[in-house]
Coordinates of N, CA, C and O in Angstrom, one line a residue:
X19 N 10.5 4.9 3.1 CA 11.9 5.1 2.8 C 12.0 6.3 1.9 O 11.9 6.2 0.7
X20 N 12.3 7.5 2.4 CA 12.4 8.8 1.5 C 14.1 8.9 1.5 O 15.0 9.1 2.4
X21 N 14.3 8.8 0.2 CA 16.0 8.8 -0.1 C 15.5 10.1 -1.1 O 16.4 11.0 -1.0
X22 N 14.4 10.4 -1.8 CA 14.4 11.7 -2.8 C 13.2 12.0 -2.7 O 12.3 11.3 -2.3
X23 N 13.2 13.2 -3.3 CA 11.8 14.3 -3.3 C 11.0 13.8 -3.9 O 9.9 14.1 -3.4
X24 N 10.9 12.6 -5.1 CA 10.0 11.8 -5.6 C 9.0 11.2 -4.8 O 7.8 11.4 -4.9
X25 N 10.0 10.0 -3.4 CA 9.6 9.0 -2.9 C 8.3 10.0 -2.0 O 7.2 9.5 -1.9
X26 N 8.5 11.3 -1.5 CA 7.6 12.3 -0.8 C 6.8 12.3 -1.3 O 5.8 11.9 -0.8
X27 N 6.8 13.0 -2.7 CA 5.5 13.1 -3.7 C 4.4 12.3 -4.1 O 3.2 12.6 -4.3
X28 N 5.5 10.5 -4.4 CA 4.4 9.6 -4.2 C 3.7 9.2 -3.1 O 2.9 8.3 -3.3
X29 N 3.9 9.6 -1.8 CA 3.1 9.2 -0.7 C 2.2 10.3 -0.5 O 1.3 10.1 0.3
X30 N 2.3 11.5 -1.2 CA 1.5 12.3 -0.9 C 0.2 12.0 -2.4 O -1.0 12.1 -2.4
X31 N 1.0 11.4 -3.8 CA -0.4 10.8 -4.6 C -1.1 9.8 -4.2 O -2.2 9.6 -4.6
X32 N -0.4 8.7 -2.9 CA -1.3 7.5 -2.3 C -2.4 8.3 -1.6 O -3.5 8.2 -1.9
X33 N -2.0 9.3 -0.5 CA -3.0 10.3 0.3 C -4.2 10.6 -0.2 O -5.4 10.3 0.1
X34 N -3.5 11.7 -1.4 CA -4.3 11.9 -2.8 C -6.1 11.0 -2.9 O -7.2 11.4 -2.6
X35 N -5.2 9.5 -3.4 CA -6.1 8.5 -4.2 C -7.1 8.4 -3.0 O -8.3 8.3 -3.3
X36 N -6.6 8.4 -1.6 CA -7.4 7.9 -0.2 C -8.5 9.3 0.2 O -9.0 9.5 1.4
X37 N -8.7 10.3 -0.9 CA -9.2 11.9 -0.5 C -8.8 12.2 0.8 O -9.6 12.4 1.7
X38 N -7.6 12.3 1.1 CA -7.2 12.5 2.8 C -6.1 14.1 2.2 O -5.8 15.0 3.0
X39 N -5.6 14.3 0.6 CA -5.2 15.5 0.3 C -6.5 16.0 -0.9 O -7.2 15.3 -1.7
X40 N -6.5 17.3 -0.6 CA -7.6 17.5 -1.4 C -7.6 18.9 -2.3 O -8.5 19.8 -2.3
X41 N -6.2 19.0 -3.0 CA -5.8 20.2 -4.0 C -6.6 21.0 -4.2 O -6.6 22.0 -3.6
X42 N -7.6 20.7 -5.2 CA -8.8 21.9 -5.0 C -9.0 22.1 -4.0 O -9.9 22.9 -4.2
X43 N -8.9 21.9 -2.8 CA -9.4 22.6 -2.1 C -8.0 23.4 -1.0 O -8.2 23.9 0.1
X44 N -6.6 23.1 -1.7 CA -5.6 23.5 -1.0 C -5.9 22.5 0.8 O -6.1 23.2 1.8
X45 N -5.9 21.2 0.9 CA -6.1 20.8 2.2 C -5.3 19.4 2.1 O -5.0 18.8 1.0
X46 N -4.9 19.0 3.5 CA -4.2 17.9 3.3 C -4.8 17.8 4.8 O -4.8 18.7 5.6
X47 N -5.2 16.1 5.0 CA -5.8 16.2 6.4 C -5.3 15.3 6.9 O -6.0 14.7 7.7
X48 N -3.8 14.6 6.8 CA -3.2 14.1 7.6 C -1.5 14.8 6.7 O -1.1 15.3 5.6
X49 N -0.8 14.2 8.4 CA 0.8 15.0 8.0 C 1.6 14.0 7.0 O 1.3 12.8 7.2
X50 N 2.2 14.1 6.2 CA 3.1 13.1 5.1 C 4.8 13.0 5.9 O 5.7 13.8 5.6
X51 N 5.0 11.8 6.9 CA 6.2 12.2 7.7 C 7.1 11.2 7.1 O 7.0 10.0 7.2
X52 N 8.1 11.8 6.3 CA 9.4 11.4 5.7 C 9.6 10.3 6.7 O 9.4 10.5 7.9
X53 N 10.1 8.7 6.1 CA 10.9 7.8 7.2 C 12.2 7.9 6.2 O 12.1 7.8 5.0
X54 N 13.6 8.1 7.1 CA 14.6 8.3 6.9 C 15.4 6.8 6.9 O 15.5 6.8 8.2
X55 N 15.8 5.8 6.5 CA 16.1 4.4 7.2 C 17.8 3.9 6.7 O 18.5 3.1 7.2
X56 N 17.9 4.8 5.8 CA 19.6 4.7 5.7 C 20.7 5.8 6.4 O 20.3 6.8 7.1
X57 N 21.9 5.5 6.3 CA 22.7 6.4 6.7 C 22.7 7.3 5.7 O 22.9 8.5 6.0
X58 N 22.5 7.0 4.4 CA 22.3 8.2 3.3 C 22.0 8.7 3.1 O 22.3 9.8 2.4
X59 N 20.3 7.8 3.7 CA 19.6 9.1 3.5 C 19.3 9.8 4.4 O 18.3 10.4 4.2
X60 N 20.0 9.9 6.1 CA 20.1 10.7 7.3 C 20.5 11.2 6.6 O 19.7 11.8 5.9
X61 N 21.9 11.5 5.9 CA 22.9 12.7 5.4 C 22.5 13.2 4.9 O 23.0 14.3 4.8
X62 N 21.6 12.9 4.2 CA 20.8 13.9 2.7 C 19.7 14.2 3.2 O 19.2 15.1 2.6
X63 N 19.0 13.9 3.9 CA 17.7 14.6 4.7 C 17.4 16.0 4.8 O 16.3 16.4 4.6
X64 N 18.8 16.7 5.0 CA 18.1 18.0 5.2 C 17.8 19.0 4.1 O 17.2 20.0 4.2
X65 N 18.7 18.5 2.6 CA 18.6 18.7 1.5 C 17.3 18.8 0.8 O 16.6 19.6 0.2
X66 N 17.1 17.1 1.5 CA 15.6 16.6 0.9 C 14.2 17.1 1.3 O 13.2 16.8 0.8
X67 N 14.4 18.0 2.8 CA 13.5 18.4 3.1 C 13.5 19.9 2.9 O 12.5 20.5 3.1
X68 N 14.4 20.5 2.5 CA 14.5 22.0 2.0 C 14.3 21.8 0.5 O 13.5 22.7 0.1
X69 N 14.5 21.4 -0.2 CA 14.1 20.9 -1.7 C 12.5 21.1 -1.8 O 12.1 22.1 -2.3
X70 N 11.9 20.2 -1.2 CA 10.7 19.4 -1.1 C 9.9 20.7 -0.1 O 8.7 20.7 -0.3
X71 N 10.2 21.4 0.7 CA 9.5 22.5 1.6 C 9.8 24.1 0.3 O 9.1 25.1 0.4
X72 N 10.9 23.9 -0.6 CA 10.8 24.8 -1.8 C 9.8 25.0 -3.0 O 9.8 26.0 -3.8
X73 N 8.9 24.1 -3.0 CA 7.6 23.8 -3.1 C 6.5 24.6 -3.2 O 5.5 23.8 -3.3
X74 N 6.2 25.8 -3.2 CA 5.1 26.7 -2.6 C 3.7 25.6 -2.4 O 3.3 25.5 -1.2
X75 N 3.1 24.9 -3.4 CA 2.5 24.0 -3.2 C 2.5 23.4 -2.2 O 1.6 23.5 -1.3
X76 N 3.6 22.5 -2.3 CA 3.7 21.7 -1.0 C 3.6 22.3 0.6 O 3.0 21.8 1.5
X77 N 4.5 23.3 0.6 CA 4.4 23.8 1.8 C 3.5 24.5 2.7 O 3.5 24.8 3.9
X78 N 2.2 25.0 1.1 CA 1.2 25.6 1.7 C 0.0 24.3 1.9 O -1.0 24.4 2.6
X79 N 0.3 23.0 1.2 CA -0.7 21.8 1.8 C -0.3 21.6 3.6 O -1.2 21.6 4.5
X80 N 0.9 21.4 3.8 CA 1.9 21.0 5.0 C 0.9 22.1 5.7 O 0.0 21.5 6.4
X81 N 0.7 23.8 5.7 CA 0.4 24.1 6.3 C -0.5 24.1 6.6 O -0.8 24.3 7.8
X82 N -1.4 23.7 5.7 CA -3.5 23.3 6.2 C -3.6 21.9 7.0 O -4.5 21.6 7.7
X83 N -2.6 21.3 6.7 CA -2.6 20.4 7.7 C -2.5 20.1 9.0 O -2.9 19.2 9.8
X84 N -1.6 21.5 9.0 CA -1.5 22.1 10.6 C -2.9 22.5 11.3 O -3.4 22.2 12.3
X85 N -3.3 23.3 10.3 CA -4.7 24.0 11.0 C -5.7 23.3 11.2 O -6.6 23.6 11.9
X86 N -5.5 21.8 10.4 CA -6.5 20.6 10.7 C -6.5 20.5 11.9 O -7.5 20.7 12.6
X87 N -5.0 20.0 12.3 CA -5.1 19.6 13.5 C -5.1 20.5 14.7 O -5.4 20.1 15.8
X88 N -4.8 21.5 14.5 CA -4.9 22.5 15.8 C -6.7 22.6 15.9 O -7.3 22.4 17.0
X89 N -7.4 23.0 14.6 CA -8.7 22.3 14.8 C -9.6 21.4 15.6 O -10.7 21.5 16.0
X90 N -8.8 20.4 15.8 CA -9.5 19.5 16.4 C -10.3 18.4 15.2 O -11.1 17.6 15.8
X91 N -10.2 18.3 14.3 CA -10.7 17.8 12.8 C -10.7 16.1 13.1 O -11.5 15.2 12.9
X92 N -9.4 16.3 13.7 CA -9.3 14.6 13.5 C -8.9 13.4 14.9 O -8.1 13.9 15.7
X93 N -9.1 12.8 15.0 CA -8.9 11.6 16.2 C -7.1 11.5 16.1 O -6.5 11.0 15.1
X94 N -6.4 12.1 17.0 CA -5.0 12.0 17.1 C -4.6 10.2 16.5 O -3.9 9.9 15.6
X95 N -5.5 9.2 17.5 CA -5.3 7.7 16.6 C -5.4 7.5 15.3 O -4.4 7.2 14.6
X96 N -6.5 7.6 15.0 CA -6.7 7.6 13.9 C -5.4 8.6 12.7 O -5.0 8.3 11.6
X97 N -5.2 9.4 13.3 CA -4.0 10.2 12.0 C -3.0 9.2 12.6 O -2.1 9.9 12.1
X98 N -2.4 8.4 13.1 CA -1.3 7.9 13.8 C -1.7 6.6 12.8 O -1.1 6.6 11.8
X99 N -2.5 5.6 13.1 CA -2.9 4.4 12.0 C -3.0 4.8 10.5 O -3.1 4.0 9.6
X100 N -3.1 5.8 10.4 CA -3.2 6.2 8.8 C -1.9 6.3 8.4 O -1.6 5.5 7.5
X101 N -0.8 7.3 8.9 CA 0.5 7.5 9.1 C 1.3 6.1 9.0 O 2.4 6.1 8.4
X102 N 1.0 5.1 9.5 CA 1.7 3.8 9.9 C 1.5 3.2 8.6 O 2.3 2.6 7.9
X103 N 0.1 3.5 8.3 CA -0.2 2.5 7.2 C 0.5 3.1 5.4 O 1.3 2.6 4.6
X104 N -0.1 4.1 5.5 CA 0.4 4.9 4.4 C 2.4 4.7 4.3 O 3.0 4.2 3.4
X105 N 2.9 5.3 5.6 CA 4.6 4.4 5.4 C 4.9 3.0 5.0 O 5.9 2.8 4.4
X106 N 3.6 1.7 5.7 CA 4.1 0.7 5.2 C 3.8 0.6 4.1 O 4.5 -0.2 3.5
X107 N 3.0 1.0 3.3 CA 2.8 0.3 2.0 C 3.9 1.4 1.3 O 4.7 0.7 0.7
X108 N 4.1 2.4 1.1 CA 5.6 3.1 0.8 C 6.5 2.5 0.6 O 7.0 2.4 -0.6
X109 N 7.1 1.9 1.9 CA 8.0 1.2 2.0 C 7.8 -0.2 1.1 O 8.6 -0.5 0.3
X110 N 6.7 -0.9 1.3 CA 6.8 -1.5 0.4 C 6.8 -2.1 -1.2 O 7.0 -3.0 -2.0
X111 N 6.2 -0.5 -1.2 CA 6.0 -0.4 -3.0 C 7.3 0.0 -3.2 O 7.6 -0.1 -4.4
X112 N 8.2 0.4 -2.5 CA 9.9 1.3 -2.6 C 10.6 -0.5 -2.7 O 11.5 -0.9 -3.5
X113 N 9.9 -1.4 -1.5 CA 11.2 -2.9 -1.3 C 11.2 -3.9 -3.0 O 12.0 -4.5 -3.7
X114 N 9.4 -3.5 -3.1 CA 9.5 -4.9 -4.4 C 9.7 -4.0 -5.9 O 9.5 -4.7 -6.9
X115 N 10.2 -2.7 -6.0 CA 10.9 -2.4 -6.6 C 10.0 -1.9 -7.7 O 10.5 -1.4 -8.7

């Protein structure tokens, strides 16, 4: 549930903790995809993602992650189960508050 630039940040420190982002080394080897689940925060999305892409940092991890995958680096499943998993527990560390 990304309502702010925070809720972004901390899924990219869960990534982080799992070595799947790896700062020294400017790499991020799976994508961090915003779930949007309110009407509020559809309306504010595009805010939140021009904010959050204002970043130099961030936008230059975003981009190594592209080249991961144009690489061939990783099992398309496998970034798909990681993705699933990493949003539920988000979501859930966002529900019990």
């Amino acid at each position: 549930m990304a309502g702010t630039v925070s809720d972004i940040l901390e899924v990219a420190l869960l990534v982080k903790e799992v070595r799947l982002l790896r700062p020294d080394l400017g790499r991020l080897d799976i994508n961090i995809v915003p779930l949007f689940e309110t009407i509020a925060d559809l309306r504010n999305c595009g805010r939140l993602i021009d904010s959050v892409l204002a970043m130099p940092q961030y936008a230059r991890l975003l981009d190594s992650c592209d080249r991961c995958q144009e690489d061939g680096d990783a099992d398309e499943r496998i970034i798909r189960g990681i993705h699933l998993t990493i949003n539920g527990i988000a979501a859930g560390l966002r529900s019990s508050g």
